[in-house]
């Protein structure tokens, strides 16, 4: 069974500052993918960033980057230069064989002006 | 831009009534998922389709929930009878099986309130 744990139910950051959201996971599979999804209020969930487990290099997408620690089964998301539009619920997700995607409980991010 | 369409957006029903949700995935997406999301929690997979076949329905409460994707395109999720605990957001998502792994495209969801 796969599990994804997000230990921070809520986080806040000042506009233009940097924030890091934490995620840990557990799986017995060696081939898997990790993701961060963003769910803005009353809008659909969208993919923020993806990390393949076999890649050592951490993924980056503009202001978003991850710190993937495979041995520790840790996968944190760093948001640099935070913007008001970054305010949302963020979900860490794990995909294993069969394209099954398991989500964490989410972290509600507030961006203060 | 192609989107996943869901209807209805909102549904209020009384317990013991039947309710149905519809999803039209992005054209060409073979994989379709139904998730249930309770307010403040992460989505929980109910059922996964690959074309018209069910790949995973291990978390679907089959005594009251059913899902179908008859022609491998759009899908319907039904609840009969609805219970108070079914109040949640029902999310549909689609993706390209085998490629762009994990990049799911979500609809806006159908919010169910059971009274």
PDB file of C-alpha atoms in Angstrom:
ATOM      1  CA  UNK A   1       0.000   0.000   0.000  1.00  0.00           C
ATOM      2  CA  UNK A   2       1.101   3.535  -0.716  1.00  0.00           C
ATOM      3  CA  UNK A   3       0.852   6.386   1.753  1.00  0.00           C
ATOM      4  CA  UNK A   4       1.454  10.108   1.456  1.00  0.00           C
ATOM      5  CA  UNK A   5       1.728  12.304   4.526  1.00  0.00           C
ATOM      6  CA  UNK A   6       1.629  16.085   4.688  1.00  0.00           C
ATOM      7  CA  UNK A   7       2.285  17.169   8.254  1.00  0.00           C
ATOM      8  CA  UNK A   8       1.473  20.853   7.776  1.00  0.00           C
ATOM      9  CA  UNK A   9      -2.280  21.437   7.531  1.00  0.00           C
ATOM     10  CA  UNK A  10      -1.714  25.190   7.136  1.00  0.00           C
ATOM     11  CA  UNK A  11       1.160  27.431   6.147  1.00  0.00           C
ATOM     12  CA  UNK A  12       1.439  31.143   5.554  1.00  0.00           C
ATOM     13  CA  UNK A  13       4.008  33.299   3.773  1.00  0.00           C
ATOM     14  CA  UNK A  14       4.511  36.964   3.060  1.00  0.00           C
ATOM     15  CA  UNK A  15       4.260  38.040  -0.530  1.00  0.00           C
ATOM     16  CA  UNK A  16       7.664  37.845  -2.301  1.00  0.00           C
ATOM     17  CA  UNK A  17       9.053  35.511   0.372  1.00  0.00           C
ATOM     18  CA  UNK A  18       9.895  31.813   0.119  1.00  0.00           C
ATOM     19  CA  UNK A  19       7.954  28.963   1.653  1.00  0.00           C
ATOM     20  CA  UNK A  20       8.555  25.211   1.806  1.00  0.00           C
ATOM     21  CA  UNK A  21       5.810  22.629   2.041  1.00  0.00           C
ATOM     22  CA  UNK A  22       6.693  19.189   3.387  1.00  0.00           C
ATOM     23  CA  UNK A  23       5.680  15.746   2.222  1.00  0.00           C
ATOM     24  CA  UNK A  24       6.752  12.230   3.099  1.00  0.00           C
ATOM     25  CA  UNK A  25       5.660   9.077   1.379  1.00  0.00           C
ATOM     26  CA  UNK A  26       5.963   5.337   1.565  1.00  0.00           C
ATOM     27  CA  UNK A  27       5.938   2.739  -1.157  1.00  0.00           C
ATOM     28  CA  UNK A  28       7.618  -0.602  -1.750  1.00  0.00           C
ATOM     29  CA  UNK A  29       7.879   0.031  -5.463  1.00  0.00           C
ATOM     30  CA  UNK A  30      11.045   1.248  -7.121  1.00  0.00           C
ATOM     31  CA  UNK A  31       9.361   2.856 -10.117  1.00  0.00           C
ATOM     32  CA  UNK A  32       7.181   5.743  -9.090  1.00  0.00           C
ATOM     33  CA  UNK A  33       6.473   9.402  -9.697  1.00  0.00           C
ATOM     34  CA  UNK A  34       5.831  12.213  -7.257  1.00  0.00           C
ATOM     35  CA  UNK A  35       3.759  15.315  -7.842  1.00  0.00           C
ATOM     36  CA  UNK A  36       2.544  18.511  -6.316  1.00  0.00           C
ATOM     37  CA  UNK A  37      -0.939  19.594  -7.268  1.00  0.00           C
ATOM     38  CA  UNK A  38      -2.533  22.964  -6.529  1.00  0.00           C
ATOM     39  CA  UNK A  39      -6.230  23.429  -5.821  1.00  0.00           C
ATOM     40  CA  UNK A  40      -7.263  27.112  -5.737  1.00  0.00           C
ATOM     41  CA  UNK A  41     -10.535  27.997  -4.015  1.00  0.00           C
ATOM     42  CA  UNK A  42     -13.515  26.886  -6.113  1.00  0.00           C
ATOM     43  CA  UNK A  43     -11.315  25.977  -9.037  1.00  0.00           C
ATOM     44  CA  UNK A  44     -10.027  22.736 -10.430  1.00  0.00           C
ATOM     45  CA  UNK A  45      -6.855  21.053  -9.341  1.00  0.00           C
ATOM     46  CA  UNK A  46      -3.831  21.571 -11.552  1.00  0.00           C
ATOM     47  CA  UNK A  47      -0.395  20.009 -11.721  1.00  0.00           C
ATOM     48  CA  UNK A  48       2.418  22.164 -10.353  1.00  0.00           C
ATOM     49  CA  UNK A  49       5.473  19.974 -10.696  1.00  0.00           C
ATOM     50  CA  UNK A  50       6.502  16.371 -11.302  1.00  0.00           C
ATOM     51  CA  UNK A  51       9.501  14.283 -10.175  1.00  0.00           C
ATOM     52  CA  UNK A  52      10.502  10.908 -11.548  1.00  0.00           C
ATOM     53  CA  UNK A  53      11.958   8.675  -8.830  1.00  0.00           C
ATOM     54  CA  UNK A  54      14.778   7.476 -11.044  1.00  0.00           C
ATOM     55  CA  UNK A  55      16.043  11.006 -11.584  1.00  0.00           C
ATOM     56  CA  UNK A  56      18.475  12.380  -9.039  1.00  0.00           C
ATOM     57  CA  UNK A  57      18.139  15.948 -10.201  1.00  0.00           C
ATOM     58  CA  UNK A  58      15.445  17.932  -8.455  1.00  0.00           C
ATOM     59  CA  UNK A  59      12.667  19.220 -10.712  1.00  0.00           C
ATOM     60  CA  UNK A  60      12.085  22.943 -11.146  1.00  0.00           C
ATOM     61  CA  UNK A  61       9.289  24.889 -12.813  1.00  0.00           C
ATOM     62  CA  UNK A  62       9.870  28.633 -12.722  1.00  0.00           C
ATOM     63  CA  UNK A  63       9.333  29.694  -9.092  1.00  0.00           C
ATOM     64  CA  UNK A  64       8.544  26.146  -7.968  1.00  0.00           C
ATOM     65  CA  UNK A  65      11.185  23.579  -7.101  1.00  0.00           C
ATOM     66  CA  UNK A  66      11.355  20.357  -5.155  1.00  0.00           C
ATOM     67  CA  UNK A  67      13.790  18.764  -2.756  1.00  0.00           C
ATOM     68  CA  UNK A  68      13.587  15.051  -3.439  1.00  0.00           C
ATOM     69  CA  UNK A  69      15.316  12.887  -0.835  1.00  0.00           C
ATOM     70  CA  UNK A  70      14.734   9.330  -2.042  1.00  0.00           C
ATOM     71  CA  UNK A  71      16.360   7.499   0.858  1.00  0.00           C
ATOM     72  CA  UNK A  72      14.373   9.519   3.365  1.00  0.00           C
ATOM     73  CA  UNK A  73      11.224   9.288   1.215  1.00  0.00           C
ATOM     74  CA  UNK A  74      10.808  13.007   1.462  1.00  0.00           C
ATOM     75  CA  UNK A  75       9.504  15.347  -1.231  1.00  0.00           C
ATOM     76  CA  UNK A  76       9.168  19.011  -0.313  1.00  0.00           C
ATOM     77  CA  UNK A  77       7.971  21.890  -2.472  1.00  0.00           C
ATOM     78  CA  UNK A  78       9.660  25.284  -2.386  1.00  0.00           C
ATOM     79  CA  UNK A  79       7.823  28.310  -3.688  1.00  0.00           C
ATOM     80  CA  UNK A  80      10.063  31.312  -4.272  1.00  0.00           C
ATOM     81  CA  UNK A  81       8.924  34.918  -4.632  1.00  0.00           C
ATOM     82  CA  UNK A  82       5.445  33.974  -3.421  1.00  0.00           C
ATOM     83  CA  UNK A  83       2.539  35.694  -5.139  1.00  0.00           C
ATOM     84  CA  UNK A  84      -1.032  36.253  -4.035  1.00  0.00           C
ATOM     85  CA  UNK A  85      -2.158  33.843  -6.746  1.00  0.00           C
ATOM     86  CA  UNK A  86      -0.187  31.054  -5.077  1.00  0.00           C
ATOM     87  CA  UNK A  87      -2.743  30.903  -2.276  1.00  0.00           C
ATOM     88  CA  UNK A  88      -4.383  27.491  -2.531  1.00  0.00           C
ATOM     89  CA  UNK A  89      -4.509  23.999  -1.125  1.00  0.00           C
ATOM     90  CA  UNK A  90      -1.434  22.045  -2.157  1.00  0.00           C
ATOM     91  CA  UNK A  91      -1.475  18.288  -2.434  1.00  0.00           C
ATOM     92  CA  UNK A  92       1.478  15.964  -2.620  1.00  0.00           C
ATOM     93  CA  UNK A  93       0.747  12.858  -4.690  1.00  0.00           C
ATOM     94  CA  UNK A  94       2.435   9.550  -5.432  1.00  0.00           C
ATOM     95  CA  UNK A  95       1.916   7.484  -8.563  1.00  0.00           C
ATOM     96  CA  UNK A  96       2.880   3.841  -8.601  1.00  0.00           C
ATOM     97  CA  UNK A  97       2.320   1.033 -11.081  1.00  0.00           C
ATOM     98  CA  UNK A  98      -1.051   0.932 -12.789  1.00  0.00           C
ATOM     99  CA  UNK A  99      -1.259   4.720 -12.829  1.00  0.00           C
ATOM    100  CA  UNK A 100      -2.798   4.775  -9.359  1.00  0.00           C
ATOM    101  CA  UNK A 101      -2.395   8.217  -7.809  1.00  0.00           C
ATOM    102  CA  UNK A 102      -2.485   8.579  -4.021  1.00  0.00           C
ATOM    103  CA  UNK A 103      -2.871  12.039  -2.489  1.00  0.00           C
ATOM    104  CA  UNK A 104      -1.840  13.465   0.837  1.00  0.00           C
ATOM    105  CA  UNK A 105      -4.199  15.399   3.109  1.00  0.00           C
ATOM    106  CA  UNK A 106      -3.121  18.760   1.760  1.00  0.00           C
ATOM    107  CA  UNK A 107      -1.536  21.974   3.032  1.00  0.00           C
ATOM    108  CA  UNK A 108      -3.537  25.183   2.935  1.00  0.00           C
ATOM    109  CA  UNK A 109      -1.203  28.003   1.887  1.00  0.00           C
ATOM    110  CA  UNK A 110      -2.060  31.600   2.685  1.00  0.00           C
ATOM    111  CA  UNK A 111      -0.098  34.418   1.067  1.00  0.00           C
ATOM    112  CA  UNK A 112      -0.166  37.667   3.032  1.00  0.00           C
ATOM    113  CA  UNK A 113       0.215  40.975   1.171  1.00  0.00           C
TER     114      UNK A 113
ATOM    115  CA  UNK B   1      -8.080  24.617 -24.237  1.00  0.00           C
ATOM    116  CA  UNK B   2      -9.579  21.165 -23.673  1.00  0.00           C
ATOM    117  CA  UNK B   3     -11.093  20.595 -20.256  1.00  0.00           C
ATOM    118  CA  UNK B   4     -12.715  17.838 -18.265  1.00  0.00           C
ATOM    119  CA  UNK B   5     -16.431  18.552 -18.058  1.00  0.00           C
ATOM    120  CA  UNK B   6     -18.517  17.553 -15.074  1.00  0.00           C
ATOM    121  CA  UNK B   7     -22.167  17.979 -14.218  1.00  0.00           C
ATOM    122  CA  UNK B   8     -23.966  18.938 -12.153  1.00  0.00           C
ATOM    123  CA  UNK B   9     -21.715  21.385 -10.318  1.00  0.00           C
ATOM    124  CA  UNK B  10     -23.936  21.246  -7.265  1.00  0.00           C
ATOM    125  CA  UNK B  11     -26.462  18.679  -6.106  1.00  0.00           C
ATOM    126  CA  UNK B  12     -28.594  18.712  -2.980  1.00  0.00           C
ATOM    127  CA  UNK B  13     -30.536  15.580  -2.224  1.00  0.00           C
ATOM    128  CA  UNK B  14     -32.212  13.846   0.653  1.00  0.00           C
ATOM    129  CA  UNK B  15     -30.834  10.661   2.103  1.00  0.00           C
ATOM    130  CA  UNK B  16     -32.080   7.470   0.481  1.00  0.00           C
ATOM    131  CA  UNK B  17     -32.481   9.224  -2.867  1.00  0.00           C
ATOM    132  CA  UNK B  18     -30.516   8.343  -5.989  1.00  0.00           C
ATOM    133  CA  UNK B  19     -27.969  10.734  -7.469  1.00  0.00           C
ATOM    134  CA  UNK B  20     -25.818  10.604 -10.594  1.00  0.00           C
ATOM    135  CA  UNK B  21     -22.776  12.511 -11.764  1.00  0.00           C
ATOM    136  CA  UNK B  22     -21.486  12.780 -15.287  1.00  0.00           C
ATOM    137  CA  UNK B  23     -17.973  13.312 -16.591  1.00  0.00           C
ATOM    138  CA  UNK B  24     -16.651  13.955 -20.079  1.00  0.00           C
ATOM    139  CA  UNK B  25     -12.852  13.616 -20.154  1.00  0.00           C
ATOM    140  CA  UNK B  26     -10.432  15.316 -22.491  1.00  0.00           C
ATOM    141  CA  UNK B  27     -10.636  13.770 -25.927  1.00  0.00           C
ATOM    142  CA  UNK B  28      -8.123  10.971 -26.386  1.00  0.00           C
ATOM    143  CA  UNK B  29      -7.532  10.381 -22.687  1.00  0.00           C
ATOM    144  CA  UNK B  30      -7.840   6.658 -22.104  1.00  0.00           C
ATOM    145  CA  UNK B  31      -7.633   6.787 -18.329  1.00  0.00           C
ATOM    146  CA  UNK B  32     -10.482   8.217 -16.281  1.00  0.00           C
ATOM    147  CA  UNK B  33     -10.701   8.519 -12.518  1.00  0.00           C
ATOM    148  CA  UNK B  34     -13.422   9.323 -10.027  1.00  0.00           C
ATOM    149  CA  UNK B  35     -12.228  10.743  -6.718  1.00  0.00           C
ATOM    150  CA  UNK B  36     -14.158  11.723  -3.614  1.00  0.00           C
ATOM    151  CA  UNK B  37     -12.889  14.706  -1.654  1.00  0.00           C
ATOM    152  CA  UNK B  38     -14.270  15.497   1.769  1.00  0.00           C
ATOM    153  CA  UNK B  39     -13.870  19.145   2.723  1.00  0.00           C
ATOM    154  CA  UNK B  40     -10.361  19.824   4.024  1.00  0.00           C
ATOM    155  CA  UNK B  41      -9.001  16.445   2.994  1.00  0.00           C
ATOM    156  CA  UNK B  42      -7.159  14.965   0.044  1.00  0.00           C
ATOM    157  CA  UNK B  43      -8.941  13.225  -2.814  1.00  0.00           C
ATOM    158  CA  UNK B  44      -9.641   9.524  -2.343  1.00  0.00           C
ATOM    159  CA  UNK B  45      -9.799   7.277  -5.403  1.00  0.00           C
ATOM    160  CA  UNK B  46     -13.149   5.618  -5.956  1.00  0.00           C
ATOM    161  CA  UNK B  47     -12.681   4.053  -9.368  1.00  0.00           C
ATOM    162  CA  UNK B  48     -10.201   4.067 -12.235  1.00  0.00           C
ATOM    163  CA  UNK B  49     -11.028   3.207 -15.846  1.00  0.00           C
ATOM    164  CA  UNK B  50      -8.731   2.301 -18.678  1.00  0.00           C
ATOM    165  CA  UNK B  51     -10.901   2.842 -21.751  1.00  0.00           C
ATOM    166  CA  UNK B  52     -14.150   1.076 -20.823  1.00  0.00           C
ATOM    167  CA  UNK B  53     -12.591  -1.350 -18.342  1.00  0.00           C
ATOM    168  CA  UNK B  54     -12.399  -0.904 -14.597  1.00  0.00           C
ATOM    169  CA  UNK B  55      -8.771  -1.006 -13.460  1.00  0.00           C
ATOM    170  CA  UNK B  56      -9.273  -0.314  -9.767  1.00  0.00           C
ATOM    171  CA  UNK B  57     -12.503  -0.062  -7.807  1.00  0.00           C
ATOM    172  CA  UNK B  58     -11.213  -1.438  -4.536  1.00  0.00           C
ATOM    173  CA  UNK B  59     -12.318   1.670  -2.609  1.00  0.00           C
ATOM    174  CA  UNK B  60     -15.737   1.968  -4.235  1.00  0.00           C
ATOM    175  CA  UNK B  61     -18.587   1.135  -1.817  1.00  0.00           C
ATOM    176  CA  UNK B  62     -20.228  -1.238  -4.210  1.00  0.00           C
ATOM    177  CA  UNK B  63     -23.374  -1.718  -2.175  1.00  0.00           C
ATOM    178  CA  UNK B  64     -24.439   1.790  -3.080  1.00  0.00           C
ATOM    179  CA  UNK B  65     -22.013   3.182  -5.655  1.00  0.00           C
ATOM    180  CA  UNK B  66     -21.692   2.210  -9.286  1.00  0.00           C
ATOM    181  CA  UNK B  67     -19.660   3.610 -12.139  1.00  0.00           C
ATOM    182  CA  UNK B  68     -19.629   2.975 -15.834  1.00  0.00           C
ATOM    183  CA  UNK B  69     -17.817   4.122 -18.942  1.00  0.00           C
ATOM    184  CA  UNK B  70     -19.659   2.203 -21.587  1.00  0.00           C
ATOM    185  CA  UNK B  71     -17.980   3.449 -24.758  1.00  0.00           C
ATOM    186  CA  UNK B  72     -14.686   4.354 -23.184  1.00  0.00           C
ATOM    187  CA  UNK B  73     -15.438   8.061 -23.392  1.00  0.00           C
ATOM    188  CA  UNK B  74     -17.746   9.728 -20.885  1.00  0.00           C
ATOM    189  CA  UNK B  75     -18.568   8.225 -17.528  1.00  0.00           C
ATOM    190  CA  UNK B  76     -21.336   8.197 -14.951  1.00  0.00           C
ATOM    191  CA  UNK B  77     -21.019   7.719 -11.198  1.00  0.00           C
ATOM    192  CA  UNK B  78     -24.209   6.774  -9.372  1.00  0.00           C
ATOM    193  CA  UNK B  79     -25.080   6.629  -5.706  1.00  0.00           C
ATOM    194  CA  UNK B  80     -28.211   4.801  -4.586  1.00  0.00           C
ATOM    195  CA  UNK B  81     -29.294   5.288  -1.886  1.00  0.00           C
ATOM    196  CA  UNK B  82     -27.416   8.389  -0.809  1.00  0.00           C
ATOM    197  CA  UNK B  83     -26.368   8.629   2.847  1.00  0.00           C
ATOM    198  CA  UNK B  84     -25.428  11.638   4.962  1.00  0.00           C
ATOM    199  CA  UNK B  85     -21.764  10.596   4.866  1.00  0.00           C
ATOM    200  CA  UNK B  86     -21.705  10.844   1.084  1.00  0.00           C
ATOM    201  CA  UNK B  87     -21.660  14.632   1.266  1.00  0.00           C
ATOM    202  CA  UNK B  88     -18.440  15.563  -0.509  1.00  0.00           C
ATOM    203  CA  UNK B  89     -16.929  16.861  -3.727  1.00  0.00           C
ATOM    204  CA  UNK B  90     -16.796  14.255  -6.477  1.00  0.00           C
ATOM    205  CA  UNK B  91     -13.888  14.896  -8.808  1.00  0.00           C
ATOM    206  CA  UNK B  92     -13.372  13.431 -12.243  1.00  0.00           C
ATOM    207  CA  UNK B  93      -9.926  13.379 -13.810  1.00  0.00           C
ATOM    208  CA  UNK B  94      -8.461  12.038 -17.021  1.00  0.00           C
ATOM    209  CA  UNK B  95      -4.971  11.287 -18.249  1.00  0.00           C
ATOM    210  CA  UNK B  96      -2.888   9.697 -20.968  1.00  0.00           C
ATOM    211  CA  UNK B  97      -2.162   6.145 -19.954  1.00  0.00           C
ATOM    212  CA  UNK B  98       1.511   5.303 -20.184  1.00  0.00           C
ATOM    213  CA  UNK B  99       2.582   8.814 -21.118  1.00  0.00           C
ATOM    214  CA  UNK B 100       2.811  12.002 -19.089  1.00  0.00           C
ATOM    215  CA  UNK B 101       2.462   9.804 -16.068  1.00  0.00           C
ATOM    216  CA  UNK B 102       0.541  11.309 -13.224  1.00  0.00           C
ATOM    217  CA  UNK B 103      -0.421  14.423 -15.103  1.00  0.00           C
ATOM    218  CA  UNK B 104      -4.102  14.268 -14.468  1.00  0.00           C
ATOM    219  CA  UNK B 105      -6.515  16.890 -15.707  1.00  0.00           C
ATOM    220  CA  UNK B 106      -9.316  17.531 -13.254  1.00  0.00           C
ATOM    221  CA  UNK B 107     -12.808  18.822 -13.738  1.00  0.00           C
ATOM    222  CA  UNK B 108     -14.322  21.445 -11.471  1.00  0.00           C
ATOM    223  CA  UNK B 109     -16.080  18.755  -9.466  1.00  0.00           C
ATOM    224  CA  UNK B 110     -19.620  18.007  -8.413  1.00  0.00           C
ATOM    225  CA  UNK B 111     -20.434  19.051  -4.869  1.00  0.00           C
ATOM    226  CA  UNK B 112     -22.986  16.781  -3.227  1.00  0.00           C
ATOM    227  CA  UNK B 113     -24.928  17.694  -0.108  1.00  0.00           C
ATOM    228  CA  UNK B 114     -27.087  14.983   1.423  1.00  0.00           C
ATOM    229  CA  UNK B 115     -29.752  16.205   3.846  1.00  0.00           C
TER     230      UNK B 115
END
